[in-house]
Short mmCIF file of C-alpha atoms and ligand atoms in Angstrom, two decimals:
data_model
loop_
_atom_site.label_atom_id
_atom_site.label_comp_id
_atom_site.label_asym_id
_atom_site.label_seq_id
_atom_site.Cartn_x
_atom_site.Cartn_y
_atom_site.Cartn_z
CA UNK D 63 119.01 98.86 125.65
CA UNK D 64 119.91 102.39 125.30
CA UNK D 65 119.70 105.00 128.08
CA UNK D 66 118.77 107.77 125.97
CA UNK D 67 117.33 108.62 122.33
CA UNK D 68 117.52 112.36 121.07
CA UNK D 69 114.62 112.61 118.19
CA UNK D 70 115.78 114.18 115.42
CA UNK D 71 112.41 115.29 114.64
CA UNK D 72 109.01 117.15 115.82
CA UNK D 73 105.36 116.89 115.28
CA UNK D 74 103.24 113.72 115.94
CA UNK D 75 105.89 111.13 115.15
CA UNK D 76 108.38 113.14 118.07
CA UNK D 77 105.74 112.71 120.30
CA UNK D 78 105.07 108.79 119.04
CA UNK D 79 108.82 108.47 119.51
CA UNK D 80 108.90 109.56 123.07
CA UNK D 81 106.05 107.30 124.11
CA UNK D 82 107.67 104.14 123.09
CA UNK D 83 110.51 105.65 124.60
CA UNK D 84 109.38 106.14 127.89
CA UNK D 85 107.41 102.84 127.85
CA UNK D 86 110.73 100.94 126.95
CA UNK D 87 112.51 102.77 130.24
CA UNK D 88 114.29 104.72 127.84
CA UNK D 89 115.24 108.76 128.46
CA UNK D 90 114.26 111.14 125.30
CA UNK D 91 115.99 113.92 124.29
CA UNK D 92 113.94 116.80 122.62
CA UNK D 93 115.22 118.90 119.55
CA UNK D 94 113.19 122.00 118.72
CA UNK D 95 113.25 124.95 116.34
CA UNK D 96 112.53 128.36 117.56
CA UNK D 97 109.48 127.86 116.16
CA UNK D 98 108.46 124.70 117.93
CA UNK D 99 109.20 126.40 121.65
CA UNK D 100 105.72 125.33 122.65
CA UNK D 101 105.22 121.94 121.03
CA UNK D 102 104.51 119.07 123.12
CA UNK D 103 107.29 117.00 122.10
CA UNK D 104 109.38 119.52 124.15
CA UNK D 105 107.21 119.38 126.95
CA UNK D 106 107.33 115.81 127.25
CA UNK D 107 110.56 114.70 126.75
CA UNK D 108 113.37 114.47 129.50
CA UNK D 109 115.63 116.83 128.04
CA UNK D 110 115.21 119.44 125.31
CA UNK D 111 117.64 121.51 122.80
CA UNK D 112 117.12 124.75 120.86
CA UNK D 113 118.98 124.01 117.65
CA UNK D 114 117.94 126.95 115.30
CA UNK D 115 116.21 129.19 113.98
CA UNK D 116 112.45 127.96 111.96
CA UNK D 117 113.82 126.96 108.37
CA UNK D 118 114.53 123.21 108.53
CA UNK D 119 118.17 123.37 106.53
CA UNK D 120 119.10 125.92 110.41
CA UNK D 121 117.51 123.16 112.19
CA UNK D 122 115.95 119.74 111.95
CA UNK D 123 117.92 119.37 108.71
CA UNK D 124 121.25 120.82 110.16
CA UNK D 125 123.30 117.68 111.02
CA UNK D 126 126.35 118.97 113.15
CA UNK D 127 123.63 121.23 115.74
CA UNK D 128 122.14 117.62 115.89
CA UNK D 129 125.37 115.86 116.62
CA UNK D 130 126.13 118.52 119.40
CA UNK D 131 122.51 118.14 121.03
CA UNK D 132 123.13 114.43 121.46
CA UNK D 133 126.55 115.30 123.11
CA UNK D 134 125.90 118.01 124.84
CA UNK D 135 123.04 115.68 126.26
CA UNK D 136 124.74 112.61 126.96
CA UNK D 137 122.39 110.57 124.14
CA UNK D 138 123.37 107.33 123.09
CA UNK D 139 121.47 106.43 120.02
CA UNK D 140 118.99 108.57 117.79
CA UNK D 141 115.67 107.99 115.92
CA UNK D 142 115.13 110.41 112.85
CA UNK D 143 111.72 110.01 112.76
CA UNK D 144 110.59 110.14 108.96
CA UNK D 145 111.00 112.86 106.40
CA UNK D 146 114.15 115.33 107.38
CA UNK D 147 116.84 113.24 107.62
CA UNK D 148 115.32 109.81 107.94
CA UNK D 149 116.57 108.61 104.42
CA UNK D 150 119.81 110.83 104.45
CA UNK D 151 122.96 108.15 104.55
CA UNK D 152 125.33 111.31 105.66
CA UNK D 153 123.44 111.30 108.86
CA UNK D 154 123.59 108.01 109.45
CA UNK D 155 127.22 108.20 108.97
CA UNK D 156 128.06 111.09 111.04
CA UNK D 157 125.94 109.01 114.20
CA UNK D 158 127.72 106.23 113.99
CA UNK D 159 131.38 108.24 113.66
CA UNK D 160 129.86 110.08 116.99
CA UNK D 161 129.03 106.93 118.50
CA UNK D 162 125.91 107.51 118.65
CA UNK D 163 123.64 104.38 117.07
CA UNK D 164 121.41 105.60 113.93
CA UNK D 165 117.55 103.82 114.70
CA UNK D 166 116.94 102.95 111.23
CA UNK D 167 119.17 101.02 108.66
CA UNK D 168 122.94 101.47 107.67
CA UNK D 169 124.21 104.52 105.29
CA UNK D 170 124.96 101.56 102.58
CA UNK D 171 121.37 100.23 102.75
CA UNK D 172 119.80 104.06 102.36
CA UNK D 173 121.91 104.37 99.97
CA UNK D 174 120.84 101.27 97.83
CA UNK D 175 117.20 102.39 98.36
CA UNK D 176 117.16 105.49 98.20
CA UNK D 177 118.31 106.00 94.43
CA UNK D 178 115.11 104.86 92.81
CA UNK D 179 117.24 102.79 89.84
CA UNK D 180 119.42 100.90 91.86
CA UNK D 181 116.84 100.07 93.87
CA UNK D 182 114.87 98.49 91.01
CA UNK D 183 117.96 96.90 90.21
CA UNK D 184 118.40 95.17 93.76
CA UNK D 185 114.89 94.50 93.13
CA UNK D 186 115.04 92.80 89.92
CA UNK D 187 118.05 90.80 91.14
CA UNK D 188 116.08 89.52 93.88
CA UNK D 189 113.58 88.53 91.65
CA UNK D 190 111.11 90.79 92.77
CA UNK D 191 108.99 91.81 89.63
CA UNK D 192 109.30 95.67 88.99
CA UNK D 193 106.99 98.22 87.10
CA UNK D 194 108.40 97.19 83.07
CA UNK D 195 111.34 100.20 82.37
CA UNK D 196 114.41 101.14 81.58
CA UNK D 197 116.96 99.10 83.25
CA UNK D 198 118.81 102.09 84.50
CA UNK D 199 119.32 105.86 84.16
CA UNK D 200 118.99 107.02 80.32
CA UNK D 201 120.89 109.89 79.30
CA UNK D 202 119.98 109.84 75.33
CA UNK D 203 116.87 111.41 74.40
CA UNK D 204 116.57 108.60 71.57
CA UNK D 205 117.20 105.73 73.52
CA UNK D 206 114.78 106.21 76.24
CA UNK D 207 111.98 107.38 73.64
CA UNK D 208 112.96 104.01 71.80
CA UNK D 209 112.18 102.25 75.29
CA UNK D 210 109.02 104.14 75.28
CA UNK D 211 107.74 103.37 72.15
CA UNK D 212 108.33 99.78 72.58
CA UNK D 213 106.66 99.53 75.86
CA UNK D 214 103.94 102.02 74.58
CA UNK D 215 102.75 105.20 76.21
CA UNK D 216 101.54 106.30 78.66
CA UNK D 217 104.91 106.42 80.29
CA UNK D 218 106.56 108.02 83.44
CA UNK D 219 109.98 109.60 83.28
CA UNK D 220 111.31 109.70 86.94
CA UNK D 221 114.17 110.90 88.68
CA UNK D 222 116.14 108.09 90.53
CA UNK D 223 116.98 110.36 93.02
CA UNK D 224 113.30 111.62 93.83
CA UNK D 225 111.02 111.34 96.51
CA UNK D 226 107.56 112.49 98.47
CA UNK D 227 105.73 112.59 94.91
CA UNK D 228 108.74 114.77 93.16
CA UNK D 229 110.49 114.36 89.91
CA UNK D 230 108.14 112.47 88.01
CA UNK D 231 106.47 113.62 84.88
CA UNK D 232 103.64 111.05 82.70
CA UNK D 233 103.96 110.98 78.79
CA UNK D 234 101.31 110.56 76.71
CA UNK D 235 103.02 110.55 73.18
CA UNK D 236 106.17 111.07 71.66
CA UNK D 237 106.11 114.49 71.46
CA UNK D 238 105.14 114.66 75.15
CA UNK D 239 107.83 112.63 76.21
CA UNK D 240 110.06 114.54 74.18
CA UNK D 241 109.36 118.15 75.90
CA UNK D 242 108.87 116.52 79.37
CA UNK D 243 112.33 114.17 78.98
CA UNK D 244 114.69 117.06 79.27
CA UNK D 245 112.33 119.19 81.66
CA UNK D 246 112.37 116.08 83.71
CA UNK D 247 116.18 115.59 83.83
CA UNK D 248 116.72 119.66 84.57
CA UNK D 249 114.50 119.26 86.83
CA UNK D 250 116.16 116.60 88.54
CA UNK D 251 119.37 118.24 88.73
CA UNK D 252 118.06 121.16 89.92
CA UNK D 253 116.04 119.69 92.86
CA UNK D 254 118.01 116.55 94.12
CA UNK D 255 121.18 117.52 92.73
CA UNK D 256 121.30 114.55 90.66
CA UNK D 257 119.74 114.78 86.97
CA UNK D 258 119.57 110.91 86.56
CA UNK D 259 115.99 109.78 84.84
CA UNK D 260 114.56 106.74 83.95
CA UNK D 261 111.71 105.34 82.35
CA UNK D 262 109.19 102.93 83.94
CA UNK D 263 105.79 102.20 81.79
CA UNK D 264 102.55 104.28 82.95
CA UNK D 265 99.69 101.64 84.64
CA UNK D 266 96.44 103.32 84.53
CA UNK D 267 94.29 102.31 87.27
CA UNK D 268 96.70 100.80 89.87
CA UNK D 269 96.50 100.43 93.41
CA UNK D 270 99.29 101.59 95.72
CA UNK D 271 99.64 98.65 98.24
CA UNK D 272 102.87 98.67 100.43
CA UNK D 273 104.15 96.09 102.83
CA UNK D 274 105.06 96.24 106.14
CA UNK D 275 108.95 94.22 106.97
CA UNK D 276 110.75 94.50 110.34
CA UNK D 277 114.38 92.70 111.14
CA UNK D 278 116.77 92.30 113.34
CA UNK D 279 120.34 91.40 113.66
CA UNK D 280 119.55 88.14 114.58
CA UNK D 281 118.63 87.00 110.46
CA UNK D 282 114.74 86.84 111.43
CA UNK D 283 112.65 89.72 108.72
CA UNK D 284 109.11 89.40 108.57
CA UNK D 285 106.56 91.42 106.56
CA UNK D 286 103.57 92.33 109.13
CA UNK D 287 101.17 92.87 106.24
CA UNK D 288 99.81 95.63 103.64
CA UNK D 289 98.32 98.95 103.57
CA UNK D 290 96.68 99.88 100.68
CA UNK D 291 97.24 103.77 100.08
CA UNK D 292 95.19 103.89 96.70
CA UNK D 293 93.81 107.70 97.69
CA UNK D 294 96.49 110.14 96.86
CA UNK D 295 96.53 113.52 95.23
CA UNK D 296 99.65 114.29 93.33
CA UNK D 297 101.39 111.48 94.57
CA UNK D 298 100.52 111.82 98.34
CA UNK D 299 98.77 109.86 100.43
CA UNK D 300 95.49 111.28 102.27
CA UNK D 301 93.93 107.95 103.48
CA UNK D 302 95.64 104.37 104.23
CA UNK D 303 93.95 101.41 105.24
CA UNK D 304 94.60 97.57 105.61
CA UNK D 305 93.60 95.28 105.07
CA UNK D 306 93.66 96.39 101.67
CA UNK D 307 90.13 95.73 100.13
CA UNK D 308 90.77 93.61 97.19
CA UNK D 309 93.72 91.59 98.83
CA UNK D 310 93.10 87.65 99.08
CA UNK D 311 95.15 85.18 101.46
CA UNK D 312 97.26 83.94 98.01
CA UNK D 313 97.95 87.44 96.86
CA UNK D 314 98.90 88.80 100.12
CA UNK D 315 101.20 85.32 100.27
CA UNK D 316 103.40 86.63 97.14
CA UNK D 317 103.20 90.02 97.60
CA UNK D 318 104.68 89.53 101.26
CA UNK D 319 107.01 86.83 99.85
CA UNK D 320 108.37 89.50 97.72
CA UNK D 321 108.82 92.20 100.19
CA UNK D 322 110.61 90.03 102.34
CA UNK D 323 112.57 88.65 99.64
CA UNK D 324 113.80 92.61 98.50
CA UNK D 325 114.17 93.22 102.40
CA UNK D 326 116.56 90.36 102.76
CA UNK D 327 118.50 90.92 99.50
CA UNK D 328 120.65 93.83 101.38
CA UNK D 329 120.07 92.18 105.07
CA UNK D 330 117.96 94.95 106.10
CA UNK D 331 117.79 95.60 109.95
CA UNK D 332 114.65 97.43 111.64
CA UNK D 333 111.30 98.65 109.96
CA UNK D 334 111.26 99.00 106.27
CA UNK D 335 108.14 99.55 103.63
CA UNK D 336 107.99 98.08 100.38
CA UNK D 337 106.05 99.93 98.09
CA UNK D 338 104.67 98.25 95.28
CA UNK D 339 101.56 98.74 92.54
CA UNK D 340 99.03 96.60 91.97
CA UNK D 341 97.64 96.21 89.05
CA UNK D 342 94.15 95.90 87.47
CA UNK D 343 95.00 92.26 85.96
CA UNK D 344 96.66 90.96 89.46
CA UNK D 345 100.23 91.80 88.25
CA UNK D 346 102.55 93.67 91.14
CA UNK D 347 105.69 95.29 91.25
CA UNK D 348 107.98 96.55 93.09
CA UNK D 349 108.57 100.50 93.23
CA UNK D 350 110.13 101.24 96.00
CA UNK D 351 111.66 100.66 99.43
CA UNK D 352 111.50 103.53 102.49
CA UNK D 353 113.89 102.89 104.70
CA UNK D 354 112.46 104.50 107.91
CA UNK D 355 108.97 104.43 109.78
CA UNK D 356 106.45 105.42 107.94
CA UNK D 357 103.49 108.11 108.43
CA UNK D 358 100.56 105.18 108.14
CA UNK D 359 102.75 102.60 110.59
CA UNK D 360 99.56 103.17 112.91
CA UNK D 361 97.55 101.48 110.65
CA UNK D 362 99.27 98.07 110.96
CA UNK D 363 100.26 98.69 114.70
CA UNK D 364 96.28 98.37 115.40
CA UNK D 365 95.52 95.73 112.86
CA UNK D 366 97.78 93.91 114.38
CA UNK D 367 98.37 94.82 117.91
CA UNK D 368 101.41 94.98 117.79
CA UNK D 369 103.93 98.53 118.18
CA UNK D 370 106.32 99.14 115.59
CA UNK D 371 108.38 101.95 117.14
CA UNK D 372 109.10 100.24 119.61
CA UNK D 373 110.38 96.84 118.05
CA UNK D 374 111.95 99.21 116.14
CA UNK D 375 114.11 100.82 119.00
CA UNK D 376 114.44 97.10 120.59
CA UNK D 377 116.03 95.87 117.24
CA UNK D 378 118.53 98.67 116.82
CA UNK D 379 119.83 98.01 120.26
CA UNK D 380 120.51 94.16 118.94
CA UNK D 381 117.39 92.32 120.97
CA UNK D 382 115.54 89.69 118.87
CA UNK D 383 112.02 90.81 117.31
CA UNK D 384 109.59 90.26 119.48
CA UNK D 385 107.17 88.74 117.26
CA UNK D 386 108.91 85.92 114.65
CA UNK D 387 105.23 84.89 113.70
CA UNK D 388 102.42 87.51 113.90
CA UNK D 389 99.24 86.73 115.15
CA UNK D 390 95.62 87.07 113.61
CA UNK D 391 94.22 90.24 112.22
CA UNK D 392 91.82 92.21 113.90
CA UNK D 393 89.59 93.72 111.67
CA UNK D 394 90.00 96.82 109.87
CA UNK D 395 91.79 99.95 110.11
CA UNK D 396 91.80 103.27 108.94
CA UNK D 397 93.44 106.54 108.77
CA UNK D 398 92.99 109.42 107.41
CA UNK D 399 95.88 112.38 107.21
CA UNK D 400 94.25 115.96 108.81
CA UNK D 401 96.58 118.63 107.54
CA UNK D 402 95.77 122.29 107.82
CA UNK D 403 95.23 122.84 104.12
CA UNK D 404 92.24 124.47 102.12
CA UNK D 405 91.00 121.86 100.15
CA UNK D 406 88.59 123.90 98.84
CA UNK D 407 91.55 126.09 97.81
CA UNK D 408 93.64 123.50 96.22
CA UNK D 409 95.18 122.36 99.52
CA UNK D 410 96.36 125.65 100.27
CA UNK D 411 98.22 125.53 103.42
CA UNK D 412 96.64 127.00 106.23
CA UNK D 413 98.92 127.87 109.41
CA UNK D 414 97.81 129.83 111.99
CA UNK D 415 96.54 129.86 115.99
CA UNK D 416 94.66 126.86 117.00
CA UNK D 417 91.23 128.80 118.77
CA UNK D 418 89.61 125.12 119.77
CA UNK D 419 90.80 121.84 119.25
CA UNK D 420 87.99 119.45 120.26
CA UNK D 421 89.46 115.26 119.64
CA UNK D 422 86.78 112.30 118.92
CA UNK D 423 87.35 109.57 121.30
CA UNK D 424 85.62 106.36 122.02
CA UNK D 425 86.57 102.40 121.18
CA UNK D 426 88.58 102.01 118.63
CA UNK D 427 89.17 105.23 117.74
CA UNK D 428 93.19 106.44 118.25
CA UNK D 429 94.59 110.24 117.42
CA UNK D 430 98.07 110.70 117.16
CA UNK D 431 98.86 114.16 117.51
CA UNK D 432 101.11 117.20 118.77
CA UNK D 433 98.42 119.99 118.75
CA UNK D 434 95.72 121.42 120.89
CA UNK D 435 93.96 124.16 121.68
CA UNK D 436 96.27 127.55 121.96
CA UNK D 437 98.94 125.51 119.84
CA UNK D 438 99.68 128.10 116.85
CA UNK D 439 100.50 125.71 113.20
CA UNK D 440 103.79 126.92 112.15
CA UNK D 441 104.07 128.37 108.30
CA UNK D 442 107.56 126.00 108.11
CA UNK D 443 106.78 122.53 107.76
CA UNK D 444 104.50 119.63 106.51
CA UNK D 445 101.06 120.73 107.02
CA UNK D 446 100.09 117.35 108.52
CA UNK D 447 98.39 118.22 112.05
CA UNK D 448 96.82 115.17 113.07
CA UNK D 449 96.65 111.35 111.72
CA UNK D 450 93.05 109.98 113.00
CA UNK D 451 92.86 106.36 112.85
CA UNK D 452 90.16 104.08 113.57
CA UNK D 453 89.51 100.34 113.97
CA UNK D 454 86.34 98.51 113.65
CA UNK D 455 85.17 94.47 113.36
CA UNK D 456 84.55 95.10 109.19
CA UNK D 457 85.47 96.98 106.85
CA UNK D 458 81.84 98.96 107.07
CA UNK D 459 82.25 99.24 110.65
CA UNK D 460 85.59 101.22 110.27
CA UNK D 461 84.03 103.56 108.00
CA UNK D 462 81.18 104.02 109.96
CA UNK D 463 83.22 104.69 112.81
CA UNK D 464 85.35 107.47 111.01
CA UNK D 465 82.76 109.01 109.41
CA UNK D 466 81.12 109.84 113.38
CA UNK D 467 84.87 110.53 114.81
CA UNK D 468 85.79 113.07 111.88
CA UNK D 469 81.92 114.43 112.78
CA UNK D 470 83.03 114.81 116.30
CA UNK D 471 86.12 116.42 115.76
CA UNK D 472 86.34 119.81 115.87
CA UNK D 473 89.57 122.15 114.99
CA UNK D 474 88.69 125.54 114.78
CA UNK D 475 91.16 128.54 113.21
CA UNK D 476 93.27 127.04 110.61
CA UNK D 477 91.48 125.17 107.80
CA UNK D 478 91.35 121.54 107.63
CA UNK D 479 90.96 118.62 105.67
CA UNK D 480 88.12 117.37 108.07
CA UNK D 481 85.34 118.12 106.10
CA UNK D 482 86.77 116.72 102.88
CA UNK D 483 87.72 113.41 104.60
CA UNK D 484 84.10 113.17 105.88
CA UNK D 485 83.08 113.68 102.00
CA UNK D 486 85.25 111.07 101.36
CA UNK D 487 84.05 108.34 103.46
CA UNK D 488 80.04 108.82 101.97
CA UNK D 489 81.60 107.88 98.72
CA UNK D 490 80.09 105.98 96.26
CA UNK D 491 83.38 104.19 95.22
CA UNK D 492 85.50 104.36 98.78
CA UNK D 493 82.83 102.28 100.22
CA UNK D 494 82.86 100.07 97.72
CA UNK D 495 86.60 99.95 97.90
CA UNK D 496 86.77 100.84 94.50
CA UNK D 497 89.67 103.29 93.80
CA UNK D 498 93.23 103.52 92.25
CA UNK D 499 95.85 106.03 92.45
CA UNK D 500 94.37 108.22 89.99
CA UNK D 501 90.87 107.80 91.33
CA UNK D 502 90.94 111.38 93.77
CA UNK D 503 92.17 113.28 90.68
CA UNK D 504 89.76 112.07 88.36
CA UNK D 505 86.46 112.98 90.81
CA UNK D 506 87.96 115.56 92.72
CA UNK D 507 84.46 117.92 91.39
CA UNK D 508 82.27 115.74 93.76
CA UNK D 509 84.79 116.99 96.28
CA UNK D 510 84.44 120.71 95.79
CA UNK D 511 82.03 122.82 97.94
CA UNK D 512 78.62 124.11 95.71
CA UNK D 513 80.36 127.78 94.62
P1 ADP W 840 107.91 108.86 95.66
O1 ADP W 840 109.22 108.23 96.03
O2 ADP W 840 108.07 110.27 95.24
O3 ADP W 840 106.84 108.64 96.68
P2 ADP W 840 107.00 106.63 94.05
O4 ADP W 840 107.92 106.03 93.06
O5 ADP W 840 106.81 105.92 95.35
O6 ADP W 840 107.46 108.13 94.32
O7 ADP W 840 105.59 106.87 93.38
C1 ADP W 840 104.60 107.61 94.05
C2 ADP W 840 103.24 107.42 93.39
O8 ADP W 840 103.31 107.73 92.00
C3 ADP W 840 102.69 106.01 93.45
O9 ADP W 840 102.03 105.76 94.66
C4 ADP W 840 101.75 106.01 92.26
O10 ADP W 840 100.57 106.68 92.58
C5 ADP W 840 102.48 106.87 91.24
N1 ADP W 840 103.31 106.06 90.32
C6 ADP W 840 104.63 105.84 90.40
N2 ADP W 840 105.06 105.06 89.39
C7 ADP W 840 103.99 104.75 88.64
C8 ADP W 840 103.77 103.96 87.46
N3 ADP W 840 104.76 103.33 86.84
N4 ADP W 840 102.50 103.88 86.97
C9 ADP W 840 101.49 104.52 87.59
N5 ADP W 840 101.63 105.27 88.69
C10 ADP W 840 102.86 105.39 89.22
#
């Protein structure tokens, strides 16, 4: 095992980090921006490091004042966390030329996953169905609209290299996909440095439903079941839950089957998420594969009792996974993403001093979060302040339970996206289970306050 991790992160997930940390015996080693002095990742861990100024490229993002923290500290291995530089194979490679052992998969495997067409390659040659497309990048106007046409519209241009909801722009017609082709590929180039599109057919009413795979070194990889993240808005996800309402025993069979089956295909080591879309007629596919911990791994930790992060760490450092067969679900979970945004002001971020911070509590009811009262939201990063996540015997029962926990909680000074969540769980269709990823942006009116 190692002796000590330096978290190349901050925010909830730092603080998740250092608890499986410390309940593994293992040290932690802080990393903090100037303008995370009095977050309690910083408080909590064993050591700490300034490395920069607020903007993420002078800190969280700058690789070499990361290096230096874990040497200057005497850290042996490091966990990125997710988002930064959780999916950046240059990090991974500088680690493990410091000798210092990357918590996540090797620079090869982000690699393969992380460019969205060779990943739907690796897919297809794993036999892993995958949305119908382009079988790479297209560089010829005419040839992709040619694919288009055939496959009919709607279609989605995206940018291999994209990510977090970026780079990917729906056409409706030809002359659509015409104007949004090249603003697609500029924009591509401009924002990942990489101007490589393709073209995957548009489903209407899909569901997002990823599954959860963890390996180790020893050849055992096991998916630990779904999470269906239907409710997004522009791509991102506000509410996760599993199990996912519509799922059956058979479907969850082959959809697991095939997550595993893309998760072996490169030999993946530690905790990986296949993303796929589910479609209105039963059909599935394959979109995409995060290489990292995700922001939702709660969900399946309490469905399943069972703790990611830390089979995570306990994997990287060569042990066996703990749990080759997984034991019964319990239930159903929740959670919903609190981030200090205006929803009533298009999501609007809203930093700023946190005057009262009041948590729900009760059985199974779990908060992961770095705030409190006093704590001031800094203007430089995700908005994301608190993931609330909540178990109950049913379905019903979870949302019941939620509903009176987002009730109970109280955040006072920035705005939040409290009251919307507690909107969204008297819904009509949520409680029916009835959504897709285009359901939020559809309805959003019955979201809006009476002007
Ligand atoms: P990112 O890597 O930016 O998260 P993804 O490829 O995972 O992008 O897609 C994010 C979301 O975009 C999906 O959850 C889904 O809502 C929507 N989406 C992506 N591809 C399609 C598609 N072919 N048809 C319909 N919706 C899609």
């Amino acid at each position: 095992m190692f002796r000590k991790v330096l978290i190349a992160n901050r925010g909830e997930i730092a603080l998740r980090i250092i608890r499986a940390c410390r309940e593994l015996g293992v040290q932690t080693v802080a990393v903090y921006s100037e303008a995370d002095r009095e977050s309690l990742h910083v408080r909590f861990a064993d050591d700490d490091v300034c490395i920069g100024p607020p903007p993420g490229r002078d800190s969280y993002l700058n690789i070499p004042r990361l290096i230096a923290a874990a040497e200057i500290t005497g850290a042996d291995a490091v966990h990125p966390g997710y988002g930064f530089l959780a999916e950046n194979a240059e990090f991974a490679e500088t680690c493990a030329a410091s000798s210092l052992t990357f918590i996540g998969p090797t620079p090869e495997q982000i690699r393969t996953m992380g460019d969205k067409a060779t990943a739907r390659r690796t897919a297809t040659a794993a036999g892993v169905p995958v949305v119908p497309g382009t079988p790479g990048p297209v560089e010829d106007p005419d040839e992709a609209l040619a694919f288009a046409e055939r496959s009919g519209f709607p279609v989605i241009i995206k940018a291999a290299a994209g990510g977090g909801g970026k780079g990917m722009r729906v056409a409706r017609d030809a002359d659509e996909f015409v104007r949004n082709f090249t603003l697609a590929r500029q924009e591509a180039l401009s924002a990942f440095g990489n101007g490589d599109v393709y073209v995957e057919k548009f489903l209407l009413r899909p569901r997002h439903v990823e599954f959860q795979v963890i390996g180790d070194m020893h050849g055992t990889l096991i998916h630990v079941g779904e999470r269906d993240c239907s409710v997004q808005r522009r791509h991102q996800k506000l509410v996760e839950e599993a199990p996912c309402p519509v799922m059956t025993p058979e479907l969850r069979e082959r959809m697991g089957d095939a997550a595993v089956k893309a998760a072996k295909s490169i030999n993946y080591v530690g905790a990986g998420t296949i993303e796929m879309l589910l479609d209105e007629d039963g059909s599935f596919y394959f979109m995409e594969m995060n290489t990292r911990i995700q922001v939702e791994h709660p969900v399946t930790e309490q469905l399943y009792g069972v703790d990611l992060v830390k089979e995570q760490i306990r994997v990287a450092a060569g042990e066996p996974l703990s749990f080759p067969q997984l034991g019964p679900m319990r239930g159903h979970v929740i959670e919903v993403r609190i981030n200090a945004e205006d929803p009533q002001r298009n999501f609007q971020p809203s930093p700023g001093n946190i005057e009262v911070f009041h948590p729900p509590g009760g059985p199974g009811v779990r908060l992961d979060t770095h705030v409190y009262t006093g704590y001031r939201v800094p203007p430089y990063y995700d908005s994301m302040i608190a993931k609330l996540i909540v178990s109950g015997n049913t379905r019903r029962e979870a949302i019941q339970r939620m509903k009176w926990a987002l009730d109970q909680f109280v955040i006072q000074g920035p705005a939040t996206t409290i009251p919307f969540l507690g909107k969204l769980m008297n819904d009509p269709d949520f409680v029916a289970g009835d959504v897709d990823t285009k359901w939020l942006e559809r309805n959003f009116d019955r979201f809006k306050d009476p002007a």
